[in-house]
Amino acid sequence: MNDNVLHSSYELGVQKVVSCLSTCIFPDKTTYPIDETMIHLGPPHSSNFGYSYAKRMIDVQNRAYHQQHGCKFTSVIPTNVFGPNDNFNIEDGHVLPGLIHKVYRAKETGTALSIWGTGKPRRQFIYSLDLARLFIWVLREYDEVDPIILSVGEEDEVSIKEAAESIVSAMDFKGEVIFDSTKSDGQFKKTASNGKLRKYLPDFKFTPFNQAVQETCDWFNANYSAARK
Ligand code: GDP
């Protein structure tokens, strides 16, 4: 995909390409917070090395196309995205949409909500509408080839337990909540710095987490039959 998209873009004279990387491509053994300069500084987590190296190559290719042909190809690194129209599948969706769907089911069947793992891992969640606004800014204004992390601040990182509590409140769930420690916690944290973004956009206002969770839950309740799940 990288080769085909970037080479076709070069051949067709596309003015700008913004590719999407991920915070899970960063080195496994690292210091925190992670920033844009650290992508290639050590092997990624073994659980997703193929994906990580492929994504890292986008950054290498962006530099090469710039050096050889002057192309404006760049990349962004979003943290965990959520919002309306997400994949709410319980087995293969990400944590927030998965838990929203689980709470919906638990309410319907009068059963407990089961949260995978200990609830202690920490994540920086970004609302899809905020991310969309930032993508448009990158497309129009961001002039570097180097990647930029699109994330809420380090102080806005929340534990899985806190994220689940926000959903329980937004869905008005009164049932029992249990932590299933037979399920994996995954990476404990991957705290990323949004310092570079903040230098460009010091006044950008992220939607408060609880409000974004409420809007996503409201969307799921209103669109249950059509939602991807
Ligand atoms: P990650 O950031 O790529 O690891 O993405 P996820 O969105 O899948 O988050 C995984 C974290 O949430 C892990 O700590 C899981 O143990 C925890 N978790 C708790 N309940 C769930 C759930 O119902 N679905 C998923 N996907 N993760 C859950």
PDB file of C-alpha atoms and ligand atoms in Angstrom:
ATOM      1  CA  MET A   1       0.000   0.000   0.000  1.00  0.00           C
ATOM      2  CA  ASN A   2       2.764   2.428   0.907  1.00  0.00           C
ATOM      3  CA  ASP A   3       4.623   1.816  -2.342  1.00  0.00           C
ATOM      4  CA  ASN A   4       1.517   1.991  -4.513  1.00  0.00           C
ATOM      5  CA  VAL A   5      -0.071   5.062  -2.895  1.00  0.00           C
ATOM      6  CA  LEU A   6       3.112   7.116  -2.613  1.00  0.00           C
ATOM      7  CA  HIS A   7       4.508   6.220  -6.022  1.00  0.00           C
ATOM      8  CA  SER A   8       1.177   6.836  -7.785  1.00  0.00           C
ATOM      9  CA  SER A   9       0.924  10.162  -5.938  1.00  0.00           C
ATOM     10  CA  TYR A  10       4.404  11.101  -7.160  1.00  0.00           C
ATOM     11  CA  GLU A  11       3.615  10.092 -10.758  1.00  0.00           C
ATOM     12  CA  LEU A  12       0.300  11.960 -10.775  1.00  0.00           C
ATOM     13  CA  GLY A  13       1.765  15.098  -9.175  1.00  0.00           C
ATOM     14  CA  VAL A  14      -0.404  14.956  -6.034  1.00  0.00           C
ATOM     15  CA  GLN A  15       0.368  18.145  -4.102  1.00  0.00           C
ATOM     16  CA  LYS A  16       0.195  16.677  -0.625  1.00  0.00           C
ATOM     17  CA  VAL A  17      -0.219  13.247   0.967  1.00  0.00           C
ATOM     18  CA  VAL A  18      -0.997  12.839   4.675  1.00  0.00           C
ATOM     19  CA  SER A  19      -0.461   9.239   5.812  1.00  0.00           C
ATOM     20  CA  CYS A  20      -1.595   7.893   9.143  1.00  0.00           C
ATOM     21  CA  LEU A  21       0.884   6.174  11.501  1.00  0.00           C
ATOM     22  CA  SER A  22       0.093   4.930  15.018  1.00  0.00           C
ATOM     23  CA  THR A  23       1.569   5.222  18.513  1.00  0.00           C
ATOM     24  CA  CYS A  24       1.955   1.416  18.640  1.00  0.00           C
ATOM     25  CA  ILE A  25       4.821   1.631  16.106  1.00  0.00           C
ATOM     26  CA  PHE A  26       7.138   3.351  18.597  1.00  0.00           C
ATOM     27  CA  PRO A  27      10.048   1.450  20.219  1.00  0.00           C
ATOM     28  CA  ASP A  28       8.912  -1.031  22.849  1.00  0.00           C
ATOM     29  CA  LYS A  29      11.639  -0.059  25.299  1.00  0.00           C
ATOM     30  CA  THR A  30      11.537   3.709  25.536  1.00  0.00           C
ATOM     31  CA  THR A  31      11.350   6.705  27.810  1.00  0.00           C
ATOM     32  CA  TYR A  32       8.094   8.666  28.227  1.00  0.00           C
ATOM     33  CA  PRO A  33       6.596  10.799  26.887  1.00  0.00           C
ATOM     34  CA  ILE A  34       7.272   9.514  23.383  1.00  0.00           C
ATOM     35  CA  ASP A  35       7.774  12.171  20.709  1.00  0.00           C
ATOM     36  CA  GLU A  36       8.070  12.353  16.925  1.00  0.00           C
ATOM     37  CA  THR A  37      11.890  12.094  16.950  1.00  0.00           C
ATOM     38  CA  MET A  38      11.816   8.600  18.521  1.00  0.00           C
ATOM     39  CA  ILE A  39      10.014   6.491  15.885  1.00  0.00           C
ATOM     40  CA  HIS A  40      13.099   4.630  14.663  1.00  0.00           C
ATOM     41  CA  LEU A  41      15.015   4.393  17.962  1.00  0.00           C
ATOM     42  CA  GLY A  42      14.616   0.666  18.700  1.00  0.00           C
ATOM     43  CA  PRO A  43      12.519  -2.381  17.826  1.00  0.00           C
ATOM     44  CA  PRO A  44       8.714  -2.144  18.192  1.00  0.00           C
ATOM     45  CA  HIS A  45       6.649  -4.426  20.464  1.00  0.00           C
ATOM     46  CA  SER A  46       6.890  -7.993  19.120  1.00  0.00           C
ATOM     47  CA  SER A  47       3.088  -8.365  18.956  1.00  0.00           C
ATOM     48  CA  ASN A  48       2.844  -6.004  15.973  1.00  0.00           C
ATOM     49  CA  PHE A  49       6.307  -5.812  14.429  1.00  0.00           C
ATOM     50  CA  GLY A  50       5.108  -6.300  10.821  1.00  0.00           C
ATOM     51  CA  TYR A  51       2.571  -3.485  11.035  1.00  0.00           C
ATOM     52  CA  SER A  52       5.058  -1.249  12.872  1.00  0.00           C
ATOM     53  CA  TYR A  53       7.913  -1.632  10.401  1.00  0.00           C
ATOM     54  CA  ALA A  54       5.542  -1.111   7.454  1.00  0.00           C
ATOM     55  CA  LYS A  55       4.227   2.091   9.062  1.00  0.00           C
ATOM     56  CA  ARG A  56       7.753   3.270   9.919  1.00  0.00           C
ATOM     57  CA  MET A  57       8.667   2.854   6.252  1.00  0.00           C
ATOM     58  CA  ILE A  58       6.101   5.528   5.336  1.00  0.00           C
ATOM     59  CA  ASP A  59       8.229   8.049   7.207  1.00  0.00           C
ATOM     60  CA  VAL A  60      11.363   6.791   5.415  1.00  0.00           C
ATOM     61  CA  GLN A  61       9.602   6.977   2.033  1.00  0.00           C
ATOM     62  CA  ASN A  62       8.240  10.474   2.759  1.00  0.00           C
ATOM     63  CA  ARG A  63      11.800  11.693   3.328  1.00  0.00           C
ATOM     64  CA  ALA A  64      13.117   9.907   0.231  1.00  0.00           C
ATOM     65  CA  TYR A  65      10.383  11.286  -2.063  1.00  0.00           C
ATOM     66  CA  HIS A  66      11.042  14.738  -0.639  1.00  0.00           C
ATOM     67  CA  GLN A  67      14.803  14.491  -1.101  1.00  0.00           C
ATOM     68  CA  GLN A  68      14.702  13.066  -4.626  1.00  0.00           C
ATOM     69  CA  HIS A  69      11.564  14.671  -6.074  1.00  0.00           C
ATOM     70  CA  GLY A  70      10.604  17.521  -3.714  1.00  0.00           C
ATOM     71  CA  CYS A  71       7.265  15.826  -2.857  1.00  0.00           C
ATOM     72  CA  LYS A  72       5.205  17.084   0.081  1.00  0.00           C
ATOM     73  CA  PHE A  73       4.325  13.759   1.663  1.00  0.00           C
ATOM     74  CA  THR A  74       3.946  13.791   5.437  1.00  0.00           C
ATOM     75  CA  SER A  75       2.437  11.683   8.225  1.00  0.00           C
ATOM     76  CA  VAL A  76       0.402  12.050  11.406  1.00  0.00           C
ATOM     77  CA  ILE A  77       0.433   9.875  14.518  1.00  0.00           C
ATOM     78  CA  PRO A  78      -2.960   9.810  16.259  1.00  0.00           C
ATOM     79  CA  THR A  79      -3.458   8.193  19.660  1.00  0.00           C
ATOM     80  CA  ASN A  80      -6.550   5.982  20.384  1.00  0.00           C
ATOM     81  CA  VAL A  81      -9.442   7.334  18.296  1.00  0.00           C
ATOM     82  CA  PHE A  82     -13.132   6.913  19.170  1.00  0.00           C
ATOM     83  CA  GLY A  83     -16.476   8.439  18.228  1.00  0.00           C
ATOM     84  CA  PRO A  84     -19.691   7.948  16.236  1.00  0.00           C
ATOM     85  CA  ASN A  85     -19.493   5.417  13.358  1.00  0.00           C
ATOM     86  CA  ASP A  86     -16.713   3.474  15.107  1.00  0.00           C
ATOM     87  CA  ASN A  87     -16.454  -0.324  14.937  1.00  0.00           C
ATOM     88  CA  PHE A  88     -18.504  -1.359  17.995  1.00  0.00           C
ATOM     89  CA  ASN A  89     -17.768  -5.079  17.582  1.00  0.00           C
ATOM     90  CA  ILE A  90     -17.108  -6.612  21.001  1.00  0.00           C
ATOM     91  CA  GLU A  91     -14.526  -9.158  19.817  1.00  0.00           C
ATOM     92  CA  ASP A  92     -12.409  -7.078  17.454  1.00  0.00           C
ATOM     93  CA  GLY A  93     -13.308  -3.443  18.222  1.00  0.00           C
ATOM     94  CA  HIS A  94     -11.127  -1.152  20.336  1.00  0.00           C
ATOM     95  CA  VAL A  95     -11.768  -0.602  24.015  1.00  0.00           C
ATOM     96  CA  LEU A  96     -14.221   2.334  24.090  1.00  0.00           C
ATOM     97  CA  PRO A  97     -16.636   1.170  21.358  1.00  0.00           C
ATOM     98  CA  GLY A  98     -16.287  -2.414  22.680  1.00  0.00           C
ATOM     99  CA  LEU A  99     -17.246  -1.343  26.199  1.00  0.00           C
ATOM    100  CA  ILE A 100     -20.122   0.853  24.973  1.00  0.00           C
ATOM    101  CA  HIS A 101     -21.605  -2.130  23.141  1.00  0.00           C
ATOM    102  CA  LYS A 102     -21.007  -4.374  26.181  1.00  0.00           C
ATOM    103  CA  VAL A 103     -22.820  -1.925  28.473  1.00  0.00           C
ATOM    104  CA  TYR A 104     -25.722  -1.793  26.003  1.00  0.00           C
ATOM    105  CA  ARG A 105     -25.954  -5.611  26.105  1.00  0.00           C
ATOM    106  CA  ALA A 106     -25.548  -5.793  29.894  1.00  0.00           C
ATOM    107  CA  LYS A 107     -28.448  -3.344  30.293  1.00  0.00           C
ATOM    108  CA  GLU A 108     -30.583  -5.312  27.859  1.00  0.00           C
ATOM    109  CA  THR A 109     -29.943  -8.691  29.488  1.00  0.00           C
ATOM    110  CA  GLY A 110     -29.558  -7.588  33.117  1.00  0.00           C
ATOM    111  CA  THR A 111     -26.015  -9.042  33.300  1.00  0.00           C
ATOM    112  CA  ALA A 112     -22.695  -7.674  34.611  1.00  0.00           C
ATOM    113  CA  LEU A 113     -20.294  -5.542  32.586  1.00  0.00           C
ATOM    114  CA  SER A 114     -16.996  -7.371  32.104  1.00  0.00           C
ATOM    115  CA  ILE A 115     -13.926  -5.169  31.582  1.00  0.00           C
ATOM    116  CA  TRP A 116     -10.902  -7.000  30.164  1.00  0.00           C
ATOM    117  CA  GLY A 117      -7.718  -6.963  32.252  1.00  0.00           C
ATOM    118  CA  THR A 118      -7.059  -5.003  35.437  1.00  0.00           C
ATOM    119  CA  GLY A 119      -8.345  -1.609  34.244  1.00  0.00           C
ATOM    120  CA  LYS A 120      -4.939  -0.112  35.110  1.00  0.00           C
ATOM    121  CA  PRO A 121      -3.431   0.452  31.635  1.00  0.00           C
ATOM    122  CA  ARG A 122      -3.482   4.081  30.528  1.00  0.00           C
ATOM    123  CA  ARG A 123      -4.413   5.593  27.167  1.00  0.00           C
ATOM    124  CA  GLN A 124      -4.759   9.010  25.519  1.00  0.00           C
ATOM    125  CA  PHE A 125      -8.117   8.968  23.739  1.00  0.00           C
ATOM    126  CA  ILE A 126      -8.877  11.449  20.973  1.00  0.00           C
ATOM    127  CA  TYR A 127     -12.421  12.164  19.793  1.00  0.00           C
ATOM    128  CA  SER A 128     -12.830  11.452  16.070  1.00  0.00           C
ATOM    129  CA  LEU A 129     -14.337  14.915  15.433  1.00  0.00           C
ATOM    130  CA  ASP A 130     -11.304  16.599  17.035  1.00  0.00           C
ATOM    131  CA  LEU A 131      -8.982  14.378  15.016  1.00  0.00           C
ATOM    132  CA  ALA A 132     -10.868  15.229  11.810  1.00  0.00           C
ATOM    133  CA  ARG A 133     -10.420  18.951  12.518  1.00  0.00           C
ATOM    134  CA  LEU A 134      -6.690  18.396  13.076  1.00  0.00           C
ATOM    135  CA  PHE A 135      -6.361  16.335   9.884  1.00  0.00           C
ATOM    136  CA  ILE A 136      -7.832  19.218   7.877  1.00  0.00           C
ATOM    137  CA  TRP A 137      -5.398  21.610   9.546  1.00  0.00           C
ATOM    138  CA  VAL A 138      -2.492  19.277   8.643  1.00  0.00           C
ATOM    139  CA  LEU A 139      -3.684  19.065   5.050  1.00  0.00           C
ATOM    140  CA  ARG A 140      -3.983  22.834   4.715  1.00  0.00           C
ATOM    141  CA  GLU A 141      -1.321  24.302   6.976  1.00  0.00           C
ATOM    142  CA  TYR A 142       1.278  21.805   8.223  1.00  0.00           C
ATOM    143  CA  ASP A 143       4.299  22.136   5.971  1.00  0.00           C
ATOM    144  CA  GLU A 144       6.814  19.635   7.368  1.00  0.00           C
ATOM    145  CA  VAL A 145       7.710  16.206   5.994  1.00  0.00           C
ATOM    146  CA  ASP A 146       8.424  15.043   9.558  1.00  0.00           C
ATOM    147  CA  PRO A 147       5.506  13.379  11.357  1.00  0.00           C
ATOM    148  CA  ILE A 148       3.350  15.104  13.962  1.00  0.00           C
ATOM    149  CA  ILE A 149       1.584  13.441  16.910  1.00  0.00           C
ATOM    150  CA  LEU A 150      -2.133  14.323  17.067  1.00  0.00           C
ATOM    151  CA  SER A 151      -3.120  13.767  20.674  1.00  0.00           C
ATOM    152  CA  VAL A 152      -4.586  15.237  23.799  1.00  0.00           C
ATOM    153  CA  GLY A 153      -1.983  16.209  26.421  1.00  0.00           C
ATOM    154  CA  GLU A 154      -0.184  13.834  28.775  1.00  0.00           C
ATOM    155  CA  GLU A 155      -2.324  15.202  31.600  1.00  0.00           C
ATOM    156  CA  ASP A 156      -5.428  13.951  29.777  1.00  0.00           C
ATOM    157  CA  GLU A 157      -4.321  10.312  29.765  1.00  0.00           C
ATOM    158  CA  VAL A 158      -6.922   8.122  31.533  1.00  0.00           C
ATOM    159  CA  SER A 159      -6.904   4.579  32.910  1.00  0.00           C
ATOM    160  CA  ILE A 160      -9.151   1.935  31.320  1.00  0.00           C
ATOM    161  CA  LYS A 161     -11.069   1.901  34.628  1.00  0.00           C
ATOM    162  CA  GLU A 162     -11.719   5.660  34.401  1.00  0.00           C
ATOM    163  CA  ALA A 163     -12.761   5.310  30.754  1.00  0.00           C
ATOM    164  CA  ALA A 164     -15.188   2.512  31.715  1.00  0.00           C
ATOM    165  CA  GLU A 165     -16.639   4.663  34.526  1.00  0.00           C
ATOM    166  CA  SER A 166     -17.289   7.448  32.053  1.00  0.00           C
ATOM    167  CA  ILE A 167     -19.202   5.022  29.791  1.00  0.00           C
ATOM    168  CA  VAL A 168     -21.154   3.546  32.718  1.00  0.00           C
ATOM    169  CA  SER A 169     -22.265   7.053  33.664  1.00  0.00           C
ATOM    170  CA  ALA A 170     -23.057   8.133  30.067  1.00  0.00           C
ATOM    171  CA  MET A 171     -25.119   4.959  29.490  1.00  0.00           C
ATOM    172  CA  ASP A 172     -26.755   5.258  32.935  1.00  0.00           C
ATOM    173  CA  PHE A 173     -25.783   1.651  33.737  1.00  0.00           C
ATOM    174  CA  LYS A 174     -26.641   0.563  37.279  1.00  0.00           C
ATOM    175  CA  GLY A 175     -25.521  -3.092  37.107  1.00  0.00           C
ATOM    176  CA  GLU A 176     -22.430  -4.871  38.402  1.00  0.00           C
ATOM    177  CA  VAL A 177     -18.960  -4.131  36.955  1.00  0.00           C
ATOM    178  CA  ILE A 178     -16.258  -6.828  37.009  1.00  0.00           C
ATOM    179  CA  PHE A 179     -12.620  -6.946  35.877  1.00  0.00           C
ATOM    180  CA  ASP A 180     -11.728 -10.112  33.957  1.00  0.00           C
ATOM    181  CA  SER A 181      -8.054 -10.659  34.794  1.00  0.00           C
ATOM    182  CA  THR A 182      -7.895 -13.756  32.559  1.00  0.00           C
ATOM    183  CA  LYS A 183      -7.896 -11.269  29.642  1.00  0.00           C
ATOM    184  CA  SER A 184      -4.727  -9.423  28.687  1.00  0.00           C
ATOM    185  CA  ASP A 185      -3.897  -5.849  29.705  1.00  0.00           C
ATOM    186  CA  GLY A 186      -1.786  -5.298  26.581  1.00  0.00           C
ATOM    187  CA  GLN A 187       0.740  -2.464  26.557  1.00  0.00           C
ATOM    188  CA  PHE A 188       0.606  -0.676  29.926  1.00  0.00           C
ATOM    189  CA  LYS A 189       0.995   2.776  28.416  1.00  0.00           C
ATOM    190  CA  LYS A 190       2.337   4.576  25.373  1.00  0.00           C
ATOM    191  CA  THR A 191       2.167   8.153  26.620  1.00  0.00           C
ATOM    192  CA  ALA A 192       2.829  10.532  23.746  1.00  0.00           C
ATOM    193  CA  SER A 193       3.792  14.210  23.847  1.00  0.00           C
ATOM    194  CA  ASN A 194       1.577  16.663  21.978  1.00  0.00           C
ATOM    195  CA  GLY A 195       4.203  19.407  22.497  1.00  0.00           C
ATOM    196  CA  LYS A 196       4.868  19.816  18.764  1.00  0.00           C
ATOM    197  CA  LEU A 197       1.137  20.153  18.017  1.00  0.00           C
ATOM    198  CA  ARG A 198       0.771  22.649  20.874  1.00  0.00           C
ATOM    199  CA  LYS A 199       3.594  24.799  19.443  1.00  0.00           C
ATOM    200  CA  TYR A 200       1.588  25.130  16.218  1.00  0.00           C
ATOM    201  CA  LEU A 201      -1.897  25.288  17.777  1.00  0.00           C
ATOM    202  CA  PRO A 202      -1.630  26.516  21.395  1.00  0.00           C
ATOM    203  CA  ASP A 203      -5.340  27.377  21.527  1.00  0.00           C
ATOM    204  CA  PHE A 204      -6.878  24.240  19.995  1.00  0.00           C
ATOM    205  CA  LYS A 205      -9.692  23.059  22.276  1.00  0.00           C
ATOM    206  CA  PHE A 206     -10.190  19.308  22.579  1.00  0.00           C
ATOM    207  CA  THR A 207     -13.711  18.140  23.371  1.00  0.00           C
ATOM    208  CA  PRO A 208     -13.709  17.204  27.104  1.00  0.00           C
ATOM    209  CA  PHE A 209     -13.428  13.392  27.429  1.00  0.00           C
ATOM    210  CA  ASN A 210     -16.718  12.838  29.292  1.00  0.00           C
ATOM    211  CA  GLN A 211     -18.621  14.968  26.777  1.00  0.00           C
ATOM    212  CA  ALA A 212     -17.099  13.066  23.837  1.00  0.00           C
ATOM    213  CA  VAL A 213     -17.986   9.738  25.508  1.00  0.00           C
ATOM    214  CA  GLN A 214     -21.543  10.983  26.106  1.00  0.00           C
ATOM    215  CA  GLU A 215     -21.931  12.028  22.451  1.00  0.00           C
ATOM    216  CA  THR A 216     -20.586   8.661  21.276  1.00  0.00           C
ATOM    217  CA  CYS A 217     -22.928   6.707  23.595  1.00  0.00           C
ATOM    218  CA  ASP A 218     -25.887   8.840  22.473  1.00  0.00           C
ATOM    219  CA  TRP A 219     -24.977   8.167  18.845  1.00  0.00           C
ATOM    220  CA  PHE A 220     -24.729   4.407  19.491  1.00  0.00           C
ATOM    221  CA  ASN A 221     -28.091   4.291  21.310  1.00  0.00           C
ATOM    222  CA  ALA A 222     -29.782   6.281  18.533  1.00  0.00           C
ATOM    223  CA  ASN A 223     -28.184   4.265  15.690  1.00  0.00           C
ATOM    224  CA  TYR A 224     -28.025   0.818  17.262  1.00  0.00           C
ATOM    225  CA  SER A 225     -29.515  -1.132  14.358  1.00  0.00           C
ATOM    226  CA  ALA A 226     -27.300   0.518  11.718  1.00  0.00           C
ATOM    227  CA  ALA A 227     -24.088   0.698  13.779  1.00  0.00           C
ATOM    228  CA  ARG A 228     -21.071  -1.424  12.787  1.00  0.00           C
ATOM    229  CA  LYS A 229     -21.017  -4.141  15.441  1.00  0.00           C
TER     230      LYS A 229
HETATM  231  P1  GDP B   1      -4.659  -0.562  22.243  1.00  0.00           P
HETATM  232  O1  GDP B   1      -4.401   0.833  22.707  1.00  0.00           O
HETATM  233  O2  GDP B   1      -4.185  -0.802  20.841  1.00  0.00           O
HETATM  234  O3  GDP B   1      -4.163  -1.594  23.230  1.00  0.00           O
HETATM  235  O4  GDP B   1      -6.198  -0.676  22.064  1.00  0.00           O
HETATM  236  P2  GDP B   1      -7.529  -1.024  22.750  1.00  0.00           P
HETATM  237  O5  GDP B   1      -8.455   0.068  22.427  1.00  0.00           O
HETATM  238  O6  GDP B   1      -7.926  -2.393  22.268  1.00  0.00           O
HETATM  239  O7  GDP B   1      -7.304  -1.006  24.350  1.00  0.00           O
HETATM  240  C1  GDP B   1      -6.924  -2.123  25.008  1.00  0.00           C
HETATM  241  C2  GDP B   1      -6.930  -1.932  26.536  1.00  0.00           C
HETATM  242  O8  GDP B   1      -8.265  -1.878  27.035  1.00  0.00           O
HETATM  243  C3  GDP B   1      -6.283  -3.134  27.197  1.00  0.00           C
HETATM  244  O9  GDP B   1      -5.728  -2.720  28.424  1.00  0.00           O
HETATM  245  C4  GDP B   1      -7.485  -4.053  27.447  1.00  0.00           C
HETATM  246  O10 GDP B   1      -7.241  -5.000  28.473  1.00  0.00           O
HETATM  247  C5  GDP B   1      -8.528  -3.014  27.881  1.00  0.00           C
HETATM  248  N1  GDP B   1      -9.934  -3.445  27.697  1.00  0.00           N
HETATM  249  C6  GDP B   1     -10.842  -3.582  28.695  1.00  0.00           C
HETATM  250  N2  GDP B   1     -12.028  -4.010  28.223  1.00  0.00           N
HETATM  251  C7  GDP B   1     -11.892  -4.092  26.877  1.00  0.00           C
HETATM  252  C8  GDP B   1     -12.792  -4.448  25.828  1.00  0.00           C
HETATM  253  O11 GDP B   1     -13.959  -4.774  26.033  1.00  0.00           O
HETATM  254  N3  GDP B   1     -12.298  -4.410  24.543  1.00  0.00           N
HETATM  255  C9  GDP B   1     -10.990  -4.050  24.269  1.00  0.00           C
HETATM  256  N4  GDP B   1     -10.567  -4.024  22.984  1.00  0.00           N
HETATM  257  N5  GDP B   1     -10.110  -3.711  25.250  1.00  0.00           N
HETATM  258  C10 GDP B   1     -10.552  -3.731  26.532  1.00  0.00           C
END
